[in-house]
mmCIF file of C-alpha atoms and ligand atoms in Angstrom:
data_model
loop_
_atom_site.group_PDB
_atom_site.id
_atom_site.type_symbol
_atom_site.label_atom_id
_atom_site.label_comp_id
_atom_site.label_asym_id
_atom_site.label_seq_id
_atom_site.Cartn_x
_atom_site.Cartn_y
_atom_site.Cartn_z
ATOM 1 C CA MET A 16 48.655 9.538 38.692
ATOM 2 C CA VAL A 17 49.759 7.518 41.725
ATOM 3 C CA ASN A 18 52.551 9.101 43.720
ATOM 4 C CA LEU A 19 55.313 6.507 44.086
ATOM 5 C CA ALA A 20 57.887 8.868 45.593
ATOM 6 C CA THR A 21 59.850 7.676 48.586
ATOM 7 C CA LYS A 22 62.949 8.508 50.588
ATOM 8 C CA TYR A 23 65.934 6.224 50.954
ATOM 9 C CA LEU A 24 69.179 7.168 52.725
ATOM 10 C CA GLY A 25 67.698 10.660 53.002
ATOM 11 C CA LEU A 26 67.598 10.883 49.196
ATOM 12 C CA ASP A 27 64.401 11.718 47.332
ATOM 13 C CA LEU A 28 63.456 8.906 44.966
ATOM 14 C CA LYS A 29 60.692 9.293 42.383
ATOM 15 C CA ASN A 30 59.737 5.646 43.009
ATOM 16 C CA PRO A 31 61.181 2.783 45.094
ATOM 17 C CA LEU A 32 63.024 0.979 42.269
ATOM 18 C CA ILE A 33 66.813 1.156 42.344
ATOM 19 C CA VAL A 34 68.994 -0.651 39.841
ATOM 20 C CA GLY A 35 71.464 -2.556 42.016
ATOM 21 C CA SER A 36 75.212 -2.716 41.698
ATOM 22 C CA SER A 37 76.215 -4.718 38.611
ATOM 23 C CA GLY A 38 77.499 -4.383 35.063
ATOM 24 C CA LEU A 39 74.179 -2.692 34.262
ATOM 25 C CA THR A 40 75.408 0.507 35.905
ATOM 26 C CA ASN A 41 78.970 0.513 34.668
ATOM 27 C CA SER A 42 78.728 3.191 31.956
ATOM 28 C CA VAL A 43 77.198 6.657 31.690
ATOM 29 C CA GLU A 44 75.186 5.633 28.588
ATOM 30 C CA ASP A 45 73.616 2.728 30.460
ATOM 31 C CA ILE A 46 72.836 4.908 33.487
ATOM 32 C CA VAL A 47 71.152 7.504 31.252
ATOM 33 C CA ASP A 48 69.117 4.690 29.681
ATOM 34 C CA LEU A 49 68.134 3.321 33.115
ATOM 35 C CA GLU A 50 66.943 6.777 34.172
ATOM 36 C CA LYS A 51 64.872 7.059 30.966
ATOM 37 C CA LYS A 52 63.326 3.647 31.602
ATOM 38 C CA GLY A 53 62.224 4.782 35.071
ATOM 39 C CA ALA A 54 64.904 3.744 37.573
ATOM 40 C CA ALA A 55 64.770 6.002 40.626
ATOM 41 C CA ALA A 56 68.474 5.599 41.472
ATOM 42 C CA VAL A 57 71.455 3.484 40.518
ATOM 43 C CA VAL A 58 74.142 1.766 42.530
ATOM 44 C CA LEU A 59 77.328 1.712 40.479
ATOM 45 C CA LYS A 60 79.224 -1.517 39.912
ATOM 46 C CA SER A 61 81.514 -2.025 42.899
ATOM 47 C CA ILE A 62 85.137 -1.116 42.844
ATOM 48 C CA PHE A 63 87.172 -3.649 44.779
ATOM 49 C CA GLU A 64 89.037 -2.885 47.968
ATOM 50 C CA GLU A 65 92.169 -4.466 46.435
ATOM 51 C CA GLU A 66 92.092 -2.027 43.522
ATOM 52 C CA ILE A 67 92.051 0.924 45.904
ATOM 53 C CA LEU A 68 94.759 -0.572 48.081
ATOM 54 C CA LEU A 69 97.013 -0.578 45.063
ATOM 55 C CA GLU A 70 96.669 3.192 44.857
ATOM 56 C CA TYR A 71 97.637 3.326 48.513
ATOM 57 C CA GLU A 72 100.675 1.283 47.610
ATOM 58 C CA SER A 73 101.471 3.885 44.962
ATOM 59 C CA VAL A 74 101.658 6.536 47.658
ATOM 60 C CA MET A 75 103.971 4.263 49.572
ATOM 61 C CA LYS A 76 105.924 3.813 46.372
ATOM 62 C CA GLU A 77 106.455 7.554 46.065
ATOM 63 C CA ILE A 78 107.713 7.615 49.621
ATOM 64 C CA ALA A 79 109.956 4.670 48.913
ATOM 65 C CA ALA A 80 111.202 6.352 45.732
ATOM 66 C CA ASP A 81 112.849 8.975 47.915
ATOM 67 C CA ASP A 82 114.811 6.173 49.495
ATOM 68 C CA ASN A 83 115.707 4.675 46.114
ATOM 69 C CA ASN A 84 113.875 1.613 47.292
ATOM 70 C CA LEU A 85 111.584 0.718 44.429
ATOM 71 C CA GLU A 86 112.113 -2.959 43.931
ATOM 72 C CA TYR A 87 109.121 -4.028 45.995
ATOM 73 C CA TYR A 88 106.608 -2.756 43.529
ATOM 74 C CA ASP A 89 105.147 -4.306 40.462
ATOM 75 C CA TYR A 90 104.697 -1.158 38.422
ATOM 76 C CA PHE A 91 102.674 -2.617 35.583
ATOM 77 C CA ASP A 92 100.087 -4.269 37.766
ATOM 78 C CA TYR A 93 99.747 -1.091 39.787
ATOM 79 C CA LYS A 94 99.312 0.968 36.591
ATOM 80 C CA ILE A 95 96.392 -1.173 35.412
ATOM 81 C CA LYS A 96 94.613 -0.834 38.737
ATOM 82 C CA ASP A 97 95.334 2.887 38.948
ATOM 83 C CA ASP A 98 93.514 3.317 35.631
ATOM 84 C CA ASN A 99 90.547 1.473 37.125
ATOM 85 C CA ILE A 100 90.189 3.773 40.057
ATOM 86 C CA LYS A 101 90.592 6.918 37.924
ATOM 87 C CA ALA A 102 87.914 5.533 35.616
ATOM 88 C CA TYR A 103 85.651 4.934 38.602
ATOM 89 C CA ILE A 104 85.928 8.538 39.784
ATOM 90 C CA LYS A 105 85.264 9.729 36.236
ATOM 91 C CA LEU A 106 82.208 7.480 36.028
ATOM 92 C CA ILE A 107 80.774 9.113 39.163
ATOM 93 C CA GLU A 108 81.520 12.629 37.848
ATOM 94 C CA ASP A 109 80.113 11.973 34.380
ATOM 95 C CA ALA A 110 77.037 10.127 35.661
ATOM 96 C CA LYS A 111 76.257 13.000 38.027
ATOM 97 C CA LYS A 112 76.386 15.443 35.114
ATOM 98 C CA ALA A 113 74.254 13.213 32.880
ATOM 99 C CA VAL A 114 71.341 12.203 35.141
ATOM 100 C CA LYS A 115 69.118 13.702 37.823
ATOM 101 C CA ILE A 116 68.563 10.487 39.788
ATOM 102 C CA PRO A 117 70.840 9.709 42.753
ATOM 103 C CA VAL A 118 74.078 7.922 41.956
ATOM 104 C CA ILE A 119 75.268 5.633 44.728
ATOM 105 C CA ALA A 120 78.897 4.513 44.548
ATOM 106 C CA SER A 121 79.831 1.044 45.762
ATOM 107 C CA ILE A 122 82.873 -0.670 47.220
ATOM 108 C CA ASN A 123 83.345 -4.383 47.525
ATOM 109 C CA CYS A 124 85.139 -4.796 50.823
ATOM 110 C CA THR A 125 86.260 -7.434 53.277
ATOM 111 C CA SER A 126 88.093 -5.326 55.847
ATOM 112 C CA ALA A 127 88.583 -1.806 57.162
ATOM 113 C CA HIS A 128 92.141 -1.328 55.882
ATOM 114 C CA GLU A 129 93.739 1.734 54.290
ATOM 115 C CA TRP A 130 91.379 1.771 51.293
ATOM 116 C CA THR A 131 88.748 3.747 53.197
ATOM 117 C CA PHE A 132 90.385 7.074 52.172
ATOM 118 C CA PHE A 133 88.931 6.440 48.706
ATOM 119 C CA THR A 134 85.372 6.988 49.945
ATOM 120 C CA LYS A 135 86.293 10.661 50.358
ATOM 121 C CA LYS A 136 87.291 10.831 46.702
ATOM 122 C CA MET A 137 83.958 9.290 45.784
ATOM 123 C CA GLN A 138 82.159 11.937 47.810
ATOM 124 C CA GLU A 139 84.214 14.692 46.167
ATOM 125 C CA ALA A 140 83.347 13.277 42.750
ATOM 126 C CA GLY A 141 79.667 13.818 43.593
ATOM 127 C CA ALA A 142 78.382 10.432 44.784
ATOM 128 C CA ASP A 143 75.072 10.867 46.600
ATOM 129 C CA ALA A 144 75.787 7.975 48.945
ATOM 130 C CA ILE A 145 78.139 5.035 49.340
ATOM 131 C CA GLU A 146 77.100 1.420 49.521
ATOM 132 C CA LEU A 147 79.594 -0.882 51.198
ATOM 133 C CA ASN A 148 79.239 -4.355 49.781
ATOM 134 C CA ALA A 149 80.606 -6.269 52.749
ATOM 135 C CA PHE A 150 81.802 -9.429 51.080
ATOM 136 C CA ILE A 151 82.593 -11.506 54.133
ATOM 137 C CA LEU A 152 81.951 -15.240 54.332
ATOM 138 C CA PRO A 153 82.522 -16.540 57.872
ATOM 139 C CA THR A 154 84.684 -19.515 56.884
ATOM 140 C CA VAL A 155 87.675 -19.235 59.236
ATOM 141 C CA LEU A 156 87.332 -22.019 61.785
ATOM 142 C CA ASN A 157 89.149 -20.435 64.693
ATOM 143 C CA ARG A 158 87.457 -17.049 64.437
ATOM 144 C CA THR A 159 84.499 -16.348 66.743
ATOM 145 C CA ALA A 160 81.182 -14.858 65.645
ATOM 146 C CA GLU A 161 82.106 -11.685 67.556
ATOM 147 C CA GLN A 162 85.383 -11.387 65.655
ATOM 148 C CA ASN A 163 83.561 -11.772 62.356
ATOM 149 C CA GLU A 164 80.920 -9.207 63.281
ATOM 150 C CA LYS A 165 83.548 -6.738 64.483
ATOM 151 C CA ILE A 166 84.776 -6.412 60.887
ATOM 152 C CA TYR A 167 81.466 -4.752 59.941
ATOM 153 C CA PHE A 168 81.574 -2.300 62.834
ATOM 154 C CA ASP A 169 85.217 -1.421 62.104
ATOM 155 C CA LEU A 170 84.306 -0.914 58.468
ATOM 156 C CA VAL A 171 81.518 1.531 59.225
ATOM 157 C CA GLU A 172 83.599 3.395 61.817
ATOM 158 C CA ALA A 173 86.517 3.826 59.399
ATOM 159 C CA VAL A 174 84.333 5.024 56.504
ATOM 160 C CA LYS A 175 82.310 7.365 58.719
ATOM 161 C CA LYS A 176 85.537 9.212 59.566
ATOM 162 C CA GLU A 177 86.074 9.962 55.878
ATOM 163 C CA ILE A 178 82.690 11.099 54.564
ATOM 164 C CA THR A 179 79.538 13.006 55.379
ATOM 165 C CA ILE A 180 77.282 11.537 52.665
ATOM 166 C CA PRO A 181 75.001 8.629 53.670
ATOM 167 C CA ILE A 182 76.432 5.134 54.009
ATOM 168 C CA SER A 183 74.526 1.947 53.334
ATOM 169 C CA LEU A 184 75.781 -1.492 54.212
ATOM 170 C CA LYS A 185 74.990 -4.408 51.943
ATOM 171 C CA ILE A 186 75.259 -7.624 53.905
ATOM 172 C CA SER A 187 74.603 -11.334 53.633
ATOM 173 C CA TYR A 188 72.519 -13.462 55.983
ATOM 174 C CA TYR A 189 75.538 -15.480 57.138
ATOM 175 C CA PHE A 190 75.378 -14.326 60.759
ATOM 176 C CA SER A 191 74.817 -16.454 63.847
ATOM 177 C CA ASN A 192 72.546 -13.795 65.337
ATOM 178 C CA LEU A 193 71.226 -11.935 62.335
ATOM 179 C CA ALA A 194 68.395 -9.801 63.770
ATOM 180 C CA SER A 195 70.432 -8.553 66.700
ATOM 181 C CA THR A 196 73.454 -7.804 64.498
ATOM 182 C CA ILE A 197 71.401 -5.841 61.965
ATOM 183 C CA LYS A 198 69.869 -3.871 64.853
ATOM 184 C CA LYS A 199 73.311 -3.068 66.288
ATOM 185 C CA LEU A 200 74.675 -2.121 62.870
ATOM 186 C CA SER A 201 71.714 0.213 62.341
ATOM 187 C CA GLU A 202 72.805 2.096 65.440
ATOM 188 C CA THR A 203 76.285 2.875 64.110
ATOM 189 C CA GLY A 204 75.178 5.893 62.087
ATOM 190 C CA ILE A 205 74.671 4.127 58.773
ATOM 191 C CA ALA A 206 71.704 5.405 56.788
ATOM 192 C CA GLY A 207 70.589 2.056 55.396
ATOM 193 C CA VAL A 208 71.089 -1.685 55.097
ATOM 194 C CA VAL A 209 70.679 -3.688 51.933
ATOM 195 C CA LEU A 210 69.182 -7.123 52.616
ATOM 196 C CA PHE A 211 70.892 -9.068 51.066
ATOM 197 C CA ASN A 212 73.866 -9.356 48.759
ATOM 198 C CA ARG A 213 74.338 -12.527 46.764
ATOM 199 C CA PHE A 214 77.623 -14.364 46.735
ATOM 200 C CA TYR A 215 78.750 -16.409 43.788
ATOM 201 C CA SER A 216 77.689 -20.025 44.293
ATOM 202 C CA PRO A 217 80.344 -22.603 43.515
ATOM 203 C CA ASP A 218 79.230 -25.751 41.749
ATOM 204 C CA PHE A 219 80.834 -28.738 40.012
ATOM 205 C CA ASP A 220 80.800 -29.549 36.352
ATOM 206 C CA ILE A 221 80.709 -33.345 36.800
ATOM 207 C CA ASP A 222 81.960 -34.025 33.263
ATOM 208 C CA THR A 223 85.118 -31.946 33.540
ATOM 209 C CA GLN A 224 85.303 -32.295 37.338
ATOM 210 C CA GLN A 225 86.012 -28.588 37.511
ATOM 211 C CA VAL A 226 84.606 -26.032 39.924
ATOM 212 C CA VAL A 227 82.331 -23.594 38.125
ATOM 213 C CA SER A 228 80.151 -20.746 39.311
ATOM 214 C CA SER A 229 76.428 -21.346 39.168
ATOM 215 C CA HIS A 230 73.209 -19.378 39.498
ATOM 216 C CA VAL A 231 74.902 -16.062 38.842
ATOM 217 C CA LEU A 232 71.454 -14.618 38.178
ATOM 218 C CA SER A 233 68.747 -15.024 40.790
ATOM 219 C CA SER A 234 65.212 -16.205 40.092
ATOM 220 C CA GLU A 235 61.903 -15.219 41.657
ATOM 221 C CA LYS A 236 62.305 -18.273 43.905
ATOM 222 C CA ASP A 237 65.075 -16.377 45.722
ATOM 223 C CA LEU A 238 62.656 -13.720 46.980
ATOM 224 C CA PRO A 239 61.451 -15.359 50.251
ATOM 225 C CA ILE A 240 64.708 -15.015 52.198
ATOM 226 C CA SER A 241 64.978 -11.253 51.780
ATOM 227 C CA LEU A 242 61.195 -10.872 52.119
ATOM 228 C CA ARG A 243 61.300 -12.697 55.450
ATOM 229 C CA TRP A 244 64.128 -10.606 56.866
ATOM 230 C CA VAL A 245 62.841 -7.285 55.590
ATOM 231 C CA SER A 246 59.544 -8.117 57.364
ATOM 232 C CA ILE A 247 61.325 -9.096 60.560
ATOM 233 C CA MET A 248 63.546 -6.011 60.691
ATOM 234 C CA ALA A 249 61.278 -3.263 59.322
ATOM 235 C CA ASN A 250 60.344 -0.606 61.891
ATOM 236 C CA ARG A 251 62.659 -2.201 64.454
ATOM 237 C CA ILE A 252 65.953 -0.683 63.365
ATOM 238 C CA ASN A 253 67.432 2.804 63.169
ATOM 239 C CA CYS A 254 68.051 3.023 59.437
ATOM 240 C CA ASP A 255 66.367 2.446 56.101
ATOM 241 C CA ILE A 256 66.093 -0.937 54.426
ATOM 242 C CA ALA A 257 66.596 -1.679 50.748
ATOM 243 C CA ALA A 258 65.362 -5.118 49.761
ATOM 244 C CA SER A 259 67.606 -6.989 47.349
ATOM 245 C CA THR A 260 67.575 -10.464 45.768
ATOM 246 C CA GLY A 261 64.801 -12.124 43.869
ATOM 247 C CA VAL A 262 62.761 -9.054 42.904
ATOM 248 C CA HIS A 263 61.817 -10.048 39.368
ATOM 249 C CA ASP A 264 58.534 -8.242 38.789
ATOM 250 C CA GLY A 265 56.183 -5.567 40.054
ATOM 251 C CA LYS A 266 54.398 -7.982 42.352
ATOM 252 C CA SER A 267 57.544 -8.927 44.215
ATOM 253 C CA LEU A 268 58.477 -5.250 44.489
ATOM 254 C CA ILE A 269 55.071 -4.544 46.070
ATOM 255 C CA LYS A 270 55.572 -7.481 48.464
ATOM 256 C CA GLN A 271 58.866 -5.972 49.631
ATOM 257 C CA LEU A 272 57.153 -2.625 50.223
ATOM 258 C CA LEU A 273 54.394 -4.380 52.183
ATOM 259 C CA ALA A 274 57.113 -6.069 54.232
ATOM 260 C CA GLY A 275 58.462 -2.617 55.078
ATOM 261 C CA ALA A 276 61.297 -1.929 52.640
ATOM 262 C CA ASP A 277 61.998 1.763 51.965
ATOM 263 C CA ALA A 278 63.356 0.930 48.515
ATOM 264 C CA VAL A 279 63.940 -2.138 46.387
ATOM 265 C CA GLN A 280 66.959 -3.078 44.304
ATOM 266 C CA THR A 281 66.830 -5.263 41.248
ATOM 267 C CA VAL A 282 69.514 -6.694 38.950
ATOM 268 C CA SER A 283 68.941 -10.222 37.608
ATOM 269 C CA ALA A 284 65.452 -9.458 36.295
ATOM 270 C CA LEU A 285 66.939 -6.709 34.126
ATOM 271 C CA TYR A 286 69.686 -8.994 32.811
ATOM 272 C CA LYS A 287 67.042 -11.582 31.927
ATOM 273 C CA ASN A 288 64.333 -9.301 30.507
ATOM 274 C CA GLY A 289 66.213 -6.185 29.418
ATOM 275 C CA THR A 290 66.086 -2.791 31.098
ATOM 276 C CA GLY A 291 62.672 -2.049 29.544
ATOM 277 C CA HIS A 292 61.364 -4.425 32.239
ATOM 278 C CA ILE A 293 61.618 -1.486 34.696
ATOM 279 C CA GLN A 294 58.465 -0.087 33.093
ATOM 280 C CA SER A 295 56.402 -3.188 33.871
HETATM 281 C C1 FMN B 25 76.443 -9.852 36.788
HETATM 282 C C2 FMN B 25 76.307 -9.341 38.193
HETATM 283 C C3 FMN B 25 77.261 -8.467 38.700
HETATM 284 C C4 FMN B 25 77.156 -8.001 40.021
HETATM 285 N N1 FMN B 25 78.100 -7.152 40.511
HETATM 286 C C5 FMN B 25 77.944 -6.655 41.783
HETATM 287 C C6 FMN B 25 78.850 -5.709 42.295
HETATM 288 O O1 FMN B 25 79.816 -5.276 41.644
HETATM 289 N N2 FMN B 25 78.655 -5.251 43.558
HETATM 290 C C7 FMN B 25 77.594 -5.665 44.330
HETATM 291 O O2 FMN B 25 77.432 -5.176 45.450
HETATM 292 N N3 FMN B 25 76.718 -6.577 43.856
HETATM 293 C C8 FMN B 25 76.865 -7.069 42.618
HETATM 294 N N4 FMN B 25 75.963 -7.965 42.142
HETATM 295 C C9 FMN B 25 74.866 -8.419 43.030
HETATM 296 C C10 FMN B 25 73.607 -7.607 42.781
HETATM 297 O O3 FMN B 25 73.795 -6.225 43.080
HETATM 298 C C11 FMN B 25 72.453 -8.124 43.656
HETATM 299 O O4 FMN B 25 72.754 -7.949 45.024
HETATM 300 C C12 FMN B 25 72.164 -9.593 43.419
HETATM 301 O O5 FMN B 25 72.230 -9.925 42.041
HETATM 302 C C13 FMN B 25 70.778 -9.960 43.947
HETATM 303 O O6 FMN B 25 69.763 -9.159 43.360
HETATM 304 P P1 FMN B 25 68.851 -9.715 42.144
HETATM 305 O O7 FMN B 25 68.143 -10.908 42.653
HETATM 306 O O8 FMN B 25 67.939 -8.580 41.816
HETATM 307 O O9 FMN B 25 69.797 -10.049 41.040
HETATM 308 C C14 FMN B 25 76.060 -8.439 40.829
HETATM 309 C C15 FMN B 25 75.103 -9.303 40.298
HETATM 310 C C16 FMN B 25 75.219 -9.761 38.999
HETATM 311 C C17 FMN B 25 74.169 -10.688 38.467
#
């Protein structure tokens, strides 16, 4: 039998196929099923920075309670979010008990604010690594490229202070100097980069004249962008590379490995074909 084992983020993977962050990895039952079907690791659905910040606000609330100064806080909204973050920690703990494959936790983030303390809780819950889904679109007109890029470096620096498990950074290709930025990011102590994440694409419904989201799922036609950049960056940076976007079959997975990816993430293909598609 062919040995497909590889290493990614210092973790031993039985093969290079990781199920990427999405609703596919949002329950222990589904994660157990993905392991059975052959996934080598899973990235959990991201928890959002805002959800974690609300827990931070709860700490502030306790402090404020001492001062009888509670009126700032919307208790009910906070309560809902608090349940989300408790559920997320439980998902990590339960998934770790239920499967042998690595479980990578994920945070959707746009800044390096107070939420970074939560990465420590994720580590304590047993996460094997943390993927930071840096959800930053450079749309602010008076902000320079350097200011935009600094957010990523601040993010990594803040999270590195909290945890000792590997960190991977999932980024987009919206950089003015992509190759150089990826190289510099790889020198910050992160263990891997994920090339690339996929933002929702706004579109118009011309009949209702409403904005709608489009192309939520990728197609195999989306492969070339990540394939290009994995090829360009492989062996030139100081961390691993996971290829992501447009991997819809075994052939495209092999192409990403030929390009130099250490591991490959897939999501849309499993939504379209079912998780049994991992086998093929
Ligand atoms: C329904 C759905 C939910 C997703 N949720 C997340 C998420 O929570 N965090 C994240 O980092 N990426 C999320 N993604 C993006 C995927 O992880 C992946 O980067 C993207 O779909 C491109 O890979 P693909 O071409 O294999 O689908 C989601 C994608 C889909 C389709």
